[in-house]
Structures are given as structure tokens and as C-alpha cells.
Amino acid sequence: MTHEAAGVPPTRNDDDRQDNDRPAEPQAVPETQDAPASPAGEAGAPQDAAPRPEARLAKAVQVAEQALIEFEIAVETFRVEVENFSRLHHQKLGPMYARLDELDAQIAEARAARTGDAEDLRKAKEARDIVMPMPGVDELFHDWMDSDGLSPEASAMLTEQPVRPPKRVRPSEEARKLYRELARKAHPDLAQDEPERERRDEFITRVNAAYGRGDIELLKELAAEWAAGPVQPLSPLSESEELYARLEWLSRRKELLTVLAGELEESAIGSMLRMAPDDPDQLLADIGDQLLGEVAKREAELAEMVQ
């Protein structure tokens, strides 16, 4: 993956568990069993033969790699949902929040005009200041910056590509299946040399972008592209020092993923997603309905005050 990660988010990624299950962190790799001894009496067969230490270590590295990839897939899936939820929350509900702020200001101003009380006048001014605040850096750059720098919309504008914001918080099951398959096949952690890692990094970046938008057709095109691309043979890991270094790198990578996943979970949007792990898109709709109800109440209150 191209994103650093952290603690275990409530991602919904594996085929064999419910969507609201938390992804399991990579587990300690059990030692492989010794090879069975050759039957007694067999001519020339070594007694109590065991695999070479390097072979056992190579197996441990392979299992650790696959565990880390599954963890990265889970973290990236949750990261996409957090960013999509944040973007769609602003797009769909932002106008309702703005309407509520405006109604609160009008109600406060109507109350102050009726009473002339200094405290009511102060509250009216505060309510109006909320509606028209001085823009800060975050507001000026809203929707231009995300965890990768430029947002998908901003990148599209700069490259003269059509802007394609996400349609849903959680991409469809077909998109998720295609993404998981591609991530497991083309993950950069499977590279055995730097040129191959760079090739995989570039490819996975495109896979992540397509998945973030839920673009099934593009994911299918990327799957065909990978299937037709060069296949690098896996070089045997025979040096003990190299294998131990690989395990150490995998451990450090897992620690980074744990940190990022924890940050995602503890964020405001991550906390909201945990309220509706099965259907985050419906959560947006429910919040919208609640806001519409609040708008109706404020409008009725204001109508009574200005009659």
C-alpha cells in the first residue's frame, strides 16, 4: 500500500467474516512441523530428517508477508471509507448545517430586536458571526487536501481529467472483491527488488484511486493489465541474515499500520462510522433526515417570532 497505517480499525474486508468485524492483526508465525522421518529399513534414507533452518525461516517470512498484506488491505479499506464519508458528509449535509446556522442567527436577531436586552444582542451577534466566519486555512483548502496531498478532485482538475467524486461511502461488494484480489496479487511487499517494488507501487496507487471511487470498470481493466504484465519469478530466500532482516522489516511495517489504523478509529469520522458499521451510507441518510427535522423546527420557531 502507499499509505502508512495504524491500530486495528473496524474495517470490513475479509470474505469469511461479517462486515463489522475488526481485521485481525498479523499473528505470530507458528513454526513449521519437522518433516516425518523416513520409514525404517528403507535403503539410504536418513533417519529423523528435518528441514534446513533456512527453509523454516523462509516459510515464516512467506506467512508473515501474507498476514501483513491482509492487514494492509483492511486498513486501506477503512481509510477509503473514512475519506469518502468525510467528503460525502460535507457535500450532502453541509448545506443543511449552513441553513441551521442561518436560522439560529435569525431567531437570535428576532429575539434581540423584540427585547432590546444587551445579553440577547450579544447572543445575536455571536450567532451571526458563526454564519459568516473569517475563513481560515482549513476552510480555504477544504476538499483540496487529503491524506495523500491533493484530493482526487483537485488532481483531476490539474491533470485535465474529469472529476469523479465517490458515489457512496462504501464501494460495492464487487468493487471490494476486485480490489482485494488485485491488492493480494500486486502488493509492493511481494517485490524482491527495487525496480519491481516501484512498478507495484505505481500500479497499486492506481488501484487505490479506482477503489476509492468505486470504479468497477477501471478495476477490471487494471486486473487485465496486471494479468498481461511481466511476472517476476520469486527468488529463493536462502540467506539467514536476509530472511531475518525481512521479518524485521515486516514487523516495523505492521507497527506503522497499527498506528495509522488507531488514528483512523479515533478520528471524528471514524467514530461516526462505528455507529453504523453495516451501512454507513444509510447513516448519512439518517443524519440528513434528522437535520431536515431540525430545520423545520427552527423555521416554525422563527415564523412565530416574526408574526
CSV table of C-alpha atoms in Angstrom, one decimal:
chain,number,residue,atom,x,y,z
A,1,MET,CA,0.0,0.0,0.0
A,2,THR,CA,1.1,3.5,-0.4
A,3,HIS,CA,-0.4,4.7,2.9
A,4,GLU,CA,1.2,4.3,6.3
A,5,ALA,CA,-1.2,2.7,8.7
A,6,ALA,CA,-2.2,2.2,12.3
A,7,GLY,CA,-4.3,0.4,15.2
A,8,VAL,CA,-7.0,-2.0,14.1
A,9,PRO,CA,-9.9,-0.2,12.5
A,10,PRO,CA,-13.4,-1.6,12.3
A,11,THR,CA,-12.8,-2.4,8.6
A,12,ARG,CA,-15.0,-4.9,6.7
A,13,ASN,CA,-12.8,-6.6,4.3
A,14,ASP,CA,-12.4,-10.4,4.5
A,15,ASP,CA,-14.8,-12.6,2.6
A,16,ASP,CA,-15.3,-15.1,5.5
A,17,ARG,CA,-16.4,-12.6,8.2
A,18,GLN,CA,-19.1,-10.1,8.8
A,19,ASP,CA,-18.6,-6.5,7.5
A,20,ASN,CA,-18.5,-5.1,11.0
A,21,ASP,CA,-15.7,-7.3,12.3
A,22,ARG,CA,-12.4,-5.8,13.1
A,23,PRO,CA,-9.5,-7.0,11.0
A,24,ALA,CA,-7.1,-9.3,12.8
A,25,GLU,CA,-3.6,-8.1,13.1
A,26,PRO,CA,-0.9,-10.3,11.6
A,27,GLN,CA,-0.3,-13.1,14.1
A,28,ALA,CA,2.9,-14.7,15.2
A,29,VAL,CA,4.0,-17.3,12.7
A,30,PRO,CA,4.0,-20.8,14.1
A,31,GLU,CA,6.9,-23.0,13.4
A,32,THR,CA,6.5,-25.5,10.6
A,33,GLN,CA,6.5,-29.1,11.7
A,34,ASP,CA,9.5,-31.2,11.1
A,35,ALA,CA,9.5,-33.5,8.1
A,36,PRO,CA,8.5,-37.0,9.0
A,37,ALA,CA,11.3,-39.5,9.3
A,38,SER,CA,11.8,-42.0,6.5
A,39,PRO,CA,10.4,-45.4,7.1
A,40,ALA,CA,12.8,-47.7,8.9
A,41,GLY,CA,14.6,-50.2,6.8
A,42,GLU,CA,14.5,-48.1,3.6
A,43,ALA,CA,17.9,-48.2,2.0
A,44,GLY,CA,19.9,-45.0,2.1
A,45,ALA,CA,17.0,-43.0,3.8
A,46,PRO,CA,18.2,-40.6,6.5
A,47,GLN,CA,16.8,-41.1,10.0
A,48,ASP,CA,14.8,-38.3,11.7
A,49,ALA,CA,15.5,-35.9,8.8
A,50,ALA,CA,14.4,-32.2,9.5
A,51,PRO,CA,14.1,-29.3,7.1
A,52,ARG,CA,17.0,-26.9,7.0
A,53,PRO,CA,16.7,-23.8,9.3
A,54,GLU,CA,16.7,-21.5,6.2
A,55,ALA,CA,13.7,-23.4,4.8
A,56,ARG,CA,11.8,-23.0,8.0
A,57,LEU,CA,12.7,-19.3,8.2
A,58,ALA,CA,11.7,-18.8,4.5
A,59,LYS,CA,8.3,-20.3,5.3
A,60,ALA,CA,7.9,-17.9,8.3
A,61,VAL,CA,8.7,-14.9,6.0
A,62,GLN,CA,6.1,-16.0,3.4
A,63,VAL,CA,3.3,-16.4,6.0
A,64,ALA,CA,4.2,-13.1,7.6
A,65,GLU,CA,4.1,-11.3,4.3
A,66,GLN,CA,0.6,-12.6,3.5
A,67,ALA,CA,-0.6,-11.7,7.0
A,68,LEU,CA,0.7,-8.1,6.6
A,69,ILE,CA,-0.9,-7.8,3.2
A,70,GLU,CA,-4.3,-8.8,4.6
A,71,PHE,CA,-3.8,-6.2,7.4
A,72,GLU,CA,-2.9,-3.5,4.9
A,73,ILE,CA,-6.0,-4.3,2.8
A,74,ALA,CA,-8.2,-4.0,5.9
A,75,VAL,CA,-6.6,-0.7,6.9
A,76,GLU,CA,-6.8,0.8,3.4
A,77,THR,CA,-10.4,-0.3,3.1
A,78,PHE,CA,-11.3,1.6,6.2
A,79,ARG,CA,-9.2,4.6,5.2
A,80,VAL,CA,-11.2,4.8,1.9
A,81,GLU,CA,-14.5,4.7,3.9
A,82,VAL,CA,-13.3,7.4,6.3
A,83,GLU,CA,-12.3,9.8,3.4
A,84,ASN,CA,-15.4,9.0,1.4
A,85,PHE,CA,-17.7,9.6,4.4
A,86,SER,CA,-16.0,12.9,5.2
A,87,ARG,CA,-16.3,14.1,1.6
A,88,LEU,CA,-19.9,13.0,1.2
A,89,HIS,CA,-20.8,14.3,4.6
A,90,HIS,CA,-19.7,17.8,3.5
A,91,GLN,CA,-21.3,17.6,0.1
A,92,LYS,CA,-24.7,16.2,1.2
A,93,LEU,CA,-25.1,17.7,4.7
A,94,GLY,CA,-23.1,20.9,4.5
A,95,PRO,CA,-26.0,23.0,3.1
A,96,MET,CA,-28.3,21.7,5.9
A,97,TYR,CA,-25.8,22.7,8.6
A,98,ALA,CA,-25.4,26.1,7.0
A,99,ARG,CA,-29.2,26.5,6.9
A,100,LEU,CA,-29.5,25.7,10.6
A,101,ASP,CA,-26.8,28.3,11.4
A,102,GLU,CA,-28.6,30.9,9.4
A,103,LEU,CA,-31.9,30.1,11.2
A,104,ASP,CA,-30.3,30.2,14.6
A,105,ALA,CA,-28.9,33.7,13.7
A,106,GLN,CA,-32.3,34.9,12.5
A,107,ILE,CA,-34.0,33.6,15.6
A,108,ALA,CA,-31.4,35.3,17.9
A,109,GLU,CA,-31.7,38.6,16.0
A,110,ALA,CA,-35.5,38.5,16.2
A,111,ARG,CA,-35.4,37.9,19.9
A,112,ALA,CA,-32.9,40.7,20.4
A,113,ALA,CA,-35.0,43.1,18.3
A,114,ARG,CA,-38.0,42.3,20.4
A,115,THR,CA,-36.4,42.6,23.9
A,116,GLY,CA,-33.6,45.0,23.3
A,117,ASP,CA,-31.7,43.2,26.1
A,118,ALA,CA,-27.9,43.6,26.0
A,119,GLU,CA,-27.4,39.9,26.5
A,120,ASP,CA,-29.8,39.0,23.7
A,121,LEU,CA,-27.9,41.4,21.4
A,122,ARG,CA,-24.6,39.8,22.3
A,123,LYS,CA,-26.0,36.3,21.6
A,124,ALA,CA,-27.4,37.6,18.2
A,125,LYS,CA,-24.0,38.9,17.2
A,126,GLU,CA,-22.3,35.6,18.2
A,127,ALA,CA,-24.9,33.6,16.1
A,128,ARG,CA,-24.4,35.9,13.1
A,129,ASP,CA,-20.6,35.6,13.4
A,130,ILE,CA,-20.9,31.8,13.2
A,131,VAL,CA,-22.8,32.1,9.9
A,132,MET,CA,-20.2,34.3,8.3
A,133,PRO,CA,-16.8,33.5,9.9
A,134,MET,CA,-13.5,34.7,8.7
A,135,PRO,CA,-12.2,31.8,6.5
A,136,GLY,CA,-9.1,30.0,7.9
A,137,VAL,CA,-6.6,27.8,6.2
A,138,ASP,CA,-8.6,24.7,6.7
A,139,GLU,CA,-11.7,26.3,5.1
A,140,LEU,CA,-9.7,27.7,2.2
A,141,PHE,CA,-8.1,24.4,1.4
A,142,HIS,CA,-11.2,22.2,2.1
A,143,ASP,CA,-11.6,19.5,-0.5
A,144,TRP,CA,-8.2,20.3,-1.9
A,145,MET,CA,-6.1,18.4,0.5
A,146,ASP,CA,-6.4,14.9,1.9
A,147,SER,CA,-4.1,12.3,3.4
A,148,ASP,CA,-2.2,12.0,0.1
A,149,GLY,CA,-1.8,15.7,-0.6
A,150,LEU,CA,-4.2,16.7,-3.3
A,151,SER,CA,-7.6,15.3,-3.3
A,152,PRO,CA,-8.9,13.2,-6.2
A,153,GLU,CA,-11.0,16.2,-7.4
A,154,ALA,CA,-8.0,18.5,-7.3
A,155,SER,CA,-5.8,16.0,-9.0
A,156,ALA,CA,-8.3,15.6,-11.7
A,157,MET,CA,-8.5,19.3,-12.3
A,158,LEU,CA,-4.8,19.7,-12.5
A,159,THR,CA,-4.4,16.8,-15.0
A,160,GLU,CA,-7.5,17.9,-17.0
A,161,GLN,CA,-9.3,14.6,-16.2
A,162,PRO,CA,-13.0,14.5,-15.4
A,163,VAL,CA,-13.8,14.9,-11.7
A,164,ARG,CA,-15.3,11.7,-10.3
A,165,PRO,CA,-16.1,12.0,-6.6
A,166,PRO,CA,-17.2,8.9,-4.7
A,167,LYS,CA,-20.8,8.0,-5.1
A,168,ARG,CA,-21.1,6.0,-1.8
A,169,VAL,CA,-19.2,5.8,1.4
A,170,ARG,CA,-18.5,2.1,1.0
A,171,PRO,CA,-17.8,0.8,-2.6
A,172,SER,CA,-19.9,-2.0,-3.8
A,173,GLU,CA,-19.2,-5.6,-2.9
A,174,GLU,CA,-18.0,-6.3,-6.5
A,175,ALA,CA,-15.5,-3.4,-6.3
A,176,ARG,CA,-14.3,-4.6,-2.9
A,177,LYS,CA,-13.8,-8.1,-4.2
A,178,LEU,CA,-11.8,-6.8,-7.3
A,179,TYR,CA,-9.7,-4.6,-5.0
A,180,ARG,CA,-8.8,-7.4,-2.6
A,181,GLU,CA,-7.8,-9.7,-5.4
A,182,LEU,CA,-5.6,-7.0,-7.0
A,183,ALA,CA,-4.0,-6.0,-3.7
A,184,ARG,CA,-3.1,-9.6,-2.9
A,185,LYS,CA,-1.5,-10.2,-6.3
A,186,ALA,CA,0.3,-6.9,-6.9
A,187,HIS,CA,1.1,-5.7,-3.4
A,188,PRO,CA,4.5,-4.0,-3.2
A,189,ASP,CA,5.5,-6.0,-0.2
A,190,LEU,CA,5.8,-9.0,-2.5
A,191,ALA,CA,8.6,-7.3,-4.6
A,192,GLN,CA,12.0,-8.9,-4.4
A,193,ASP,CA,14.0,-5.9,-5.8
A,194,GLU,CA,13.6,-2.2,-6.0
A,195,PRO,CA,12.5,-1.9,-9.7
A,196,GLU,CA,9.8,-4.4,-9.1
A,197,ARG,CA,8.7,-2.5,-5.9
A,198,GLU,CA,8.5,0.7,-7.9
A,199,ARG,CA,6.4,-1.0,-10.6
A,200,ARG,CA,4.0,-2.4,-8.0
A,201,ASP,CA,3.8,0.9,-6.1
A,202,GLU,CA,2.7,2.8,-9.2
A,203,PHE,CA,0.1,0.1,-10.0
A,204,ILE,CA,-1.3,-0.1,-6.5
A,205,THR,CA,-1.7,3.7,-6.4
A,206,ARG,CA,-4.0,3.4,-9.4
A,207,VAL,CA,-5.8,0.5,-7.9
A,208,ASN,CA,-6.4,2.5,-4.7
A,209,ALA,CA,-7.7,5.5,-6.6
A,210,ALA,CA,-10.2,3.4,-8.6
A,211,TYR,CA,-11.4,1.6,-5.5
A,212,GLY,CA,-11.8,4.9,-3.6
A,213,ARG,CA,-14.3,6.0,-6.3
A,214,GLY,CA,-15.9,2.5,-6.5
A,215,ASP,CA,-15.0,2.4,-10.3
A,216,ILE,CA,-15.7,-1.3,-11.1
A,217,GLU,CA,-14.9,-1.0,-14.8
A,218,LEU,CA,-11.5,0.6,-14.2
A,219,LEU,CA,-10.7,-2.1,-11.6
A,220,LYS,CA,-11.5,-4.8,-14.2
A,221,GLU,CA,-9.2,-3.0,-16.7
A,222,LEU,CA,-6.4,-2.9,-14.1
A,223,ALA,CA,-6.9,-6.6,-13.3
A,224,ALA,CA,-6.5,-7.4,-17.0
A,225,GLU,CA,-3.4,-5.1,-17.2
A,226,TRP,CA,-1.8,-6.9,-14.3
A,227,ALA,CA,-2.6,-10.4,-15.7
A,228,ALA,CA,-0.9,-9.4,-19.0
A,229,GLY,CA,2.1,-7.7,-17.4
A,230,PRO,CA,5.5,-9.2,-16.6
A,231,VAL,CA,5.6,-11.9,-13.9
A,232,GLN,CA,8.7,-11.8,-11.8
A,233,PRO,CA,9.8,-15.2,-10.6
A,234,LEU,CA,10.2,-15.3,-6.8
A,235,SER,CA,13.9,-15.6,-5.9
A,236,PRO,CA,14.6,-18.2,-3.2
A,237,LEU,CA,15.4,-16.8,0.2
A,238,SER,CA,18.5,-18.8,1.2
A,239,GLU,CA,20.5,-16.4,3.4
A,240,SER,CA,19.5,-16.5,7.0
A,241,GLU,CA,20.6,-12.9,7.5
A,242,GLU,CA,18.4,-11.7,4.6
A,243,LEU,CA,15.4,-13.6,6.0
A,244,TYR,CA,15.8,-12.2,9.5
A,245,ALA,CA,16.1,-8.7,8.0
A,246,ARG,CA,12.9,-9.3,6.0
A,247,LEU,CA,11.0,-10.4,9.1
A,248,GLU,CA,12.2,-7.3,11.0
A,249,TRP,CA,11.0,-5.1,8.2
A,250,LEU,CA,7.6,-6.8,8.2
A,251,SER,CA,7.4,-6.2,11.9
A,252,ARG,CA,8.1,-2.5,11.6
A,253,ARG,CA,5.6,-2.1,8.8
A,254,LYS,CA,2.9,-3.8,10.9
A,255,GLU,CA,3.7,-1.3,13.7
A,256,LEU,CA,3.2,1.6,11.4
A,257,LEU,CA,-0.1,0.1,10.1
A,258,THR,CA,-1.3,-0.3,13.7
A,259,VAL,CA,-0.6,3.4,14.4
A,260,LEU,CA,-2.5,4.6,11.3
A,261,ALA,CA,-5.5,2.4,12.0
A,262,GLY,CA,-5.7,3.7,15.5
A,263,GLU,CA,-5.7,7.3,14.3
A,264,LEU,CA,-8.4,6.4,11.8
A,265,GLU,CA,-10.5,4.8,14.5
A,266,GLU,CA,-10.1,7.8,16.9
A,267,SER,CA,-10.9,10.4,14.3
A,268,ALA,CA,-14.3,12.1,14.4
A,269,ILE,CA,-15.4,10.5,11.1
A,270,GLY,CA,-14.1,7.1,12.2
A,271,SER,CA,-16.1,7.3,15.4
A,272,MET,CA,-19.2,8.1,13.3
A,273,LEU,CA,-18.6,5.1,11.1
A,274,ARG,CA,-18.5,2.9,14.1
A,275,MET,CA,-22.1,4.0,14.8
A,276,ALA,CA,-23.2,2.2,11.6
A,277,PRO,CA,-20.7,-0.4,10.6
A,278,ASP,CA,-23.1,-2.4,8.5
A,279,ASP,CA,-24.4,0.5,6.3
A,280,PRO,CA,-22.5,3.9,6.5
A,281,ASP,CA,-24.4,5.2,3.5
A,282,GLN,CA,-27.7,4.8,5.4
A,283,LEU,CA,-26.1,6.7,8.3
A,284,LEU,CA,-25.6,9.7,6.1
A,285,ALA,CA,-29.3,9.5,5.1
A,286,ASP,CA,-30.4,9.2,8.7
A,287,ILE,CA,-28.4,12.3,9.7
A,288,GLY,CA,-29.9,14.1,6.8
A,289,ASP,CA,-33.4,13.3,7.9
A,290,GLN,CA,-32.6,14.5,11.5
A,291,LEU,CA,-31.2,17.7,10.1
A,292,LEU,CA,-34.3,18.3,8.0
A,293,GLY,CA,-36.4,17.9,11.1
A,294,GLU,CA,-34.3,20.4,13.0
A,295,VAL,CA,-34.6,22.9,10.1
A,296,ALA,CA,-38.4,22.5,10.1
A,297,LYS,CA,-38.5,23.2,13.9
A,298,ARG,CA,-36.3,26.3,13.5
A,299,GLU,CA,-38.4,27.6,10.7
A,300,ALA,CA,-41.6,27.2,12.7
A,301,GLU,CA,-40.0,28.9,15.7
A,302,LEU,CA,-38.8,31.8,13.5
A,303,ALA,CA,-42.2,32.2,11.9
A,304,GLU,CA,-43.9,32.6,15.3
A,305,MET,CA,-41.4,35.2,16.4
A,306,VAL,CA,-41.8,37.5,13.3
A,307,GLN,CA,-45.6,37.3,13.1
